[in-house]
PDB file of C-alpha atoms in Angstrom:
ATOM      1  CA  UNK A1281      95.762  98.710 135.784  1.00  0.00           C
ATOM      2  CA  UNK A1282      94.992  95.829 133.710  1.00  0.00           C
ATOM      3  CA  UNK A1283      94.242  95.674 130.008  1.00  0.00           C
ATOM      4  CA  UNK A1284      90.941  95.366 129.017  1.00  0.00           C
ATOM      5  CA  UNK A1285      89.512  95.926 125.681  1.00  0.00           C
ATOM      6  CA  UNK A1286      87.480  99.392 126.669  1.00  0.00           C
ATOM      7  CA  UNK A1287      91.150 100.641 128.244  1.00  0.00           C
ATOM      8  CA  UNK A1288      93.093  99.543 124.762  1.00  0.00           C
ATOM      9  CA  UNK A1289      89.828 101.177 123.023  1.00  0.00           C
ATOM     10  CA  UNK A1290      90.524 104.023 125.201  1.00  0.00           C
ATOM     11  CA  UNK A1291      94.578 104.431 125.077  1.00  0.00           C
ATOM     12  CA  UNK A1292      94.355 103.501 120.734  1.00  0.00           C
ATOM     13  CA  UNK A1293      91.448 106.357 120.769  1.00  0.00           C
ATOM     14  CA  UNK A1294      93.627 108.773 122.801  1.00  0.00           C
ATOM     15  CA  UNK A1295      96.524 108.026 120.262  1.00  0.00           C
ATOM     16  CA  UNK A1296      94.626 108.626 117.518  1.00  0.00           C
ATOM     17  CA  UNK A1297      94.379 112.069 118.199  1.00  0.00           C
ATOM     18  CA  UNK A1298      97.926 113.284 118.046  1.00  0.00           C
ATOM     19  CA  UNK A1299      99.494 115.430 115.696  1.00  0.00           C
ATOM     20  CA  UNK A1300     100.900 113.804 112.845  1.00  0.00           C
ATOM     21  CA  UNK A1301     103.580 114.604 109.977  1.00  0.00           C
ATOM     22  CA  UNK A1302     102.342 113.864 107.130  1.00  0.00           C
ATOM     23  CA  UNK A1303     104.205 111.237 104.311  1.00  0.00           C
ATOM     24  CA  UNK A1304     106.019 113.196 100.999  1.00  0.00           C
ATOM     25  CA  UNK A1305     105.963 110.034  99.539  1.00  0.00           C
ATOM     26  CA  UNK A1306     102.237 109.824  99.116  1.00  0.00           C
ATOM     27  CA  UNK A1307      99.295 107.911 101.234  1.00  0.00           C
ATOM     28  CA  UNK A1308      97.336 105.244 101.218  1.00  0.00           C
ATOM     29  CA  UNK A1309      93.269 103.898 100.972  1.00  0.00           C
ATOM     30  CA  UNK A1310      92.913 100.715 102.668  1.00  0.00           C
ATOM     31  CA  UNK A1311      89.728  98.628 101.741  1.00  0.00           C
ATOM     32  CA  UNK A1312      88.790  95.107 101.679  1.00  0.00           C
ATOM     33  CA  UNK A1313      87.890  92.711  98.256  1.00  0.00           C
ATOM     34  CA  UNK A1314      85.283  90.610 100.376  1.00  0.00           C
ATOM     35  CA  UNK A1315      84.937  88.595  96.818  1.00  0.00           C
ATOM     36  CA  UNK A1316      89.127  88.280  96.008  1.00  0.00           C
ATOM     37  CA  UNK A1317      89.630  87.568 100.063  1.00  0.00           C
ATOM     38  CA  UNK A1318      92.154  90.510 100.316  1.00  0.00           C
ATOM     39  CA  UNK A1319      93.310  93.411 101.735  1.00  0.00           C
ATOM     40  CA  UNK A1320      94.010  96.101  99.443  1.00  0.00           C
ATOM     41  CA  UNK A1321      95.535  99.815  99.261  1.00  0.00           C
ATOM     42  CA  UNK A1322      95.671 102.294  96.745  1.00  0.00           C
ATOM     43  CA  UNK A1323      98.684 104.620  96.530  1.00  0.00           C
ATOM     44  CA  UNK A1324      98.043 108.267  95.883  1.00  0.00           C
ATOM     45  CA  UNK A1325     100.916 111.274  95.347  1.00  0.00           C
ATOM     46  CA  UNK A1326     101.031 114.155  97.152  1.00  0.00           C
ATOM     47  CA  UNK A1327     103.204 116.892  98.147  1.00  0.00           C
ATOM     48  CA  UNK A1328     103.588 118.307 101.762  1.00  0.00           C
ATOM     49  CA  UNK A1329     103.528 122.732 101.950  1.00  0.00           C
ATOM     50  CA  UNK A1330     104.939 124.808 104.172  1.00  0.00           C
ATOM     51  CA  UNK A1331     101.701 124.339 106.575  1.00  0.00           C
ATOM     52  CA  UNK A1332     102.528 120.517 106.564  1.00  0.00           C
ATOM     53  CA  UNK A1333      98.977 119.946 104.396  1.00  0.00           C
ATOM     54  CA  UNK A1334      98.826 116.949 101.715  1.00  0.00           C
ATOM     55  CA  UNK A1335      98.608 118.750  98.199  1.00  0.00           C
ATOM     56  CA  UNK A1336      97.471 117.445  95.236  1.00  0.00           C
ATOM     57  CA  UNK A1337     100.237 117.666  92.666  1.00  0.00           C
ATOM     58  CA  UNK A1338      98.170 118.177  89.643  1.00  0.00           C
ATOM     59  CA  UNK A1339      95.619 121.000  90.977  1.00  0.00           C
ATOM     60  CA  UNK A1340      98.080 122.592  93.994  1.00  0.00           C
ATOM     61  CA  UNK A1341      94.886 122.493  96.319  1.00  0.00           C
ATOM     62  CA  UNK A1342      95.244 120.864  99.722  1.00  0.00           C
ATOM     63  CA  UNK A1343      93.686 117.346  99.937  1.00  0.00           C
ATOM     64  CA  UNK A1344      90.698 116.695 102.288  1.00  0.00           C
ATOM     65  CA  UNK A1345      91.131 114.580 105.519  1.00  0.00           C
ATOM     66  CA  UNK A1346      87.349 113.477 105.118  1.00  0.00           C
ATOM     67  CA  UNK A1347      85.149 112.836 101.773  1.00  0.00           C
ATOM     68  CA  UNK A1348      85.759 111.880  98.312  1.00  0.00           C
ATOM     69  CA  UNK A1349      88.140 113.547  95.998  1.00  0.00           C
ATOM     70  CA  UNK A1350      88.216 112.324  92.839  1.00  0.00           C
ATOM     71  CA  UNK A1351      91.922 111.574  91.992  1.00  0.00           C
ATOM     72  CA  UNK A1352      94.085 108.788  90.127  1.00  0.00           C
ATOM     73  CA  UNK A1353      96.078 106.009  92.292  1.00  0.00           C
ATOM     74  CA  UNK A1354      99.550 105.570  91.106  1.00  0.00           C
ATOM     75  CA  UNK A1355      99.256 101.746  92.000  1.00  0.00           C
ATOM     76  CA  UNK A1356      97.083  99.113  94.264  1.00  0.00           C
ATOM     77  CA  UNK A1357      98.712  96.661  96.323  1.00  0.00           C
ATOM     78  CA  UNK A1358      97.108  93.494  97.543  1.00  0.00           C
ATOM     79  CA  UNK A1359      98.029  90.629  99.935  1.00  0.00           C
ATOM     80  CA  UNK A1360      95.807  87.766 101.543  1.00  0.00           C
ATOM     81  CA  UNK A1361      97.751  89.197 104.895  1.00  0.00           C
ATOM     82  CA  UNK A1362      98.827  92.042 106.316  1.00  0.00           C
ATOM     83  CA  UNK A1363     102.317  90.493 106.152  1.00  0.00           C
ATOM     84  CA  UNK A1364     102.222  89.299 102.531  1.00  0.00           C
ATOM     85  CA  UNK A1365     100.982  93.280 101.417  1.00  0.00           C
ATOM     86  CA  UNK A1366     103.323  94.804 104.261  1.00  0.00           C
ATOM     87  CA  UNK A1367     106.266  92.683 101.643  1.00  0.00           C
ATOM     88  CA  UNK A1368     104.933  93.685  98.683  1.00  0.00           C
ATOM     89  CA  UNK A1369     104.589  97.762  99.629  1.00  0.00           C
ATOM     90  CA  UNK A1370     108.218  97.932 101.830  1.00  0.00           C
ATOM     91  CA  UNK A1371     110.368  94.973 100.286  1.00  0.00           C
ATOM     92  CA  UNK A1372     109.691  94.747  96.839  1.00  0.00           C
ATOM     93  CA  UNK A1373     108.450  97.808  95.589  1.00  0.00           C
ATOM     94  CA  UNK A1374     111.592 100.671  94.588  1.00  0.00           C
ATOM     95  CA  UNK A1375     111.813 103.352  95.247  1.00  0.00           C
ATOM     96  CA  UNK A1376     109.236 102.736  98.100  1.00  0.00           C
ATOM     97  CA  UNK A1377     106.189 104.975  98.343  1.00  0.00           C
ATOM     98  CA  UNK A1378     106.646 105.640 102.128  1.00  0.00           C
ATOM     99  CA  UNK A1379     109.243 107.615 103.234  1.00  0.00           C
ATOM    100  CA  UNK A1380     108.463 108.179 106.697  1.00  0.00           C
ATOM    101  CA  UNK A1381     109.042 105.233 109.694  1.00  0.00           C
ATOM    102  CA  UNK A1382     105.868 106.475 111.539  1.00  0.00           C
ATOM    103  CA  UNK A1383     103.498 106.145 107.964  1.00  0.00           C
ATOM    104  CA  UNK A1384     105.245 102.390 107.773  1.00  0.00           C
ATOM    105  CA  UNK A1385     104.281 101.445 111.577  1.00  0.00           C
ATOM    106  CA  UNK A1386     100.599 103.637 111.011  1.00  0.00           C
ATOM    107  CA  UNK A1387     100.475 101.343 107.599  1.00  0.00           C
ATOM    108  CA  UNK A1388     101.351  97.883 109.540  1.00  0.00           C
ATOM    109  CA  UNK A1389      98.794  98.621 112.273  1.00  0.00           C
ATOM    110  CA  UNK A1390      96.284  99.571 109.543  1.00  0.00           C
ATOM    111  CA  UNK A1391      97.384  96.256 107.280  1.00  0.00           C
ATOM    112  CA  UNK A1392      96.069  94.341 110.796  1.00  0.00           C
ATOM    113  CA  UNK A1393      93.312  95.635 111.727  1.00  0.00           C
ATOM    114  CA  UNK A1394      91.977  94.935 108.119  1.00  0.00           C
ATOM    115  CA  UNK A1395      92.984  91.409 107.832  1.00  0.00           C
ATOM    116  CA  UNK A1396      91.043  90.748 111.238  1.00  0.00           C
ATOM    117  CA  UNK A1397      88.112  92.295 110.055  1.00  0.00           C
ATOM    118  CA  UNK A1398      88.653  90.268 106.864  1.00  0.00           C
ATOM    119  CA  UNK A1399      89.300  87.118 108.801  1.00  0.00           C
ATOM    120  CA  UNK A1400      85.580  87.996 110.915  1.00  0.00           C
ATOM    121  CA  UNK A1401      83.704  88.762 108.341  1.00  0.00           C
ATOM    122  CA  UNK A1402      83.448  92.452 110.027  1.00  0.00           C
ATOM    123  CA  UNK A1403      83.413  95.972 108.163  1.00  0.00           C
ATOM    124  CA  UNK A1404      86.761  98.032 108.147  1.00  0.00           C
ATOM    125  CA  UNK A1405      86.956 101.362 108.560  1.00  0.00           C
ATOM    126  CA  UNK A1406      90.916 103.012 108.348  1.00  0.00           C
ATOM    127  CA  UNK A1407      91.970 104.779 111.080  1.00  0.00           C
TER     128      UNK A1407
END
């Protein structure tokens, strides 16, 4: 079969369905700075439960998957790249806030998909 975009559409939609283990060492909201040309994510905490749900550390109530909470990020990252914030989040930042090999790869994906959509002038929604 060859690759076209509707059968990577296809496989990356299939993918995204999977079970996944969430990261103890917190998770991330990726948006774009149209203005500042750059990709940014905010850091939030969490703890993982017995059930494997994201809690919030201050209230003990799972997070929601969808919708707005209204919590505090422990830090924002920024790069002009994916590259430049994937350095800043997994090189230079100790202890690093992702603890899991899967969240990094998940992150790096993410990191791309947003600098392409910054790079076409097109919206970004994270996966």
């Amino acid at each position: 079969m060859s690759l076209t975009l509707e059968n990577l559409t296809a496989i990356d939609e299939q993918l995204s369905k999977r079970p996944i283990a969430l990261d103890s060492g917190g998770y991330f909201v990726i948006y774009l700075d149209r203005e500042s040309s750059l990709i940014c994510a905010k850091h939030f905490t969490n703890t993982i439960d017995d059930r494997g749900l994201a809690i919030d550390p201050e209230t003990g109530k799972p997070i929601p998957a969808r919708g707005k909470t209204e919590r505090t990020h422990t830090a924002i990252f920024t790069g002009r790249t994916a590259k430049e914030l994937c350095i800043k989040i997994f090189e230079e930042t100790r202890p690093s806030p992702v603890t899991l090999l899967d969240h990094a790869a998940y992150l790096g994906r993410e990191f791309v998909r947003a600098e392409i959509a910054l790079l076409e002038g097109k919206n970004y929604v994270q996966d």
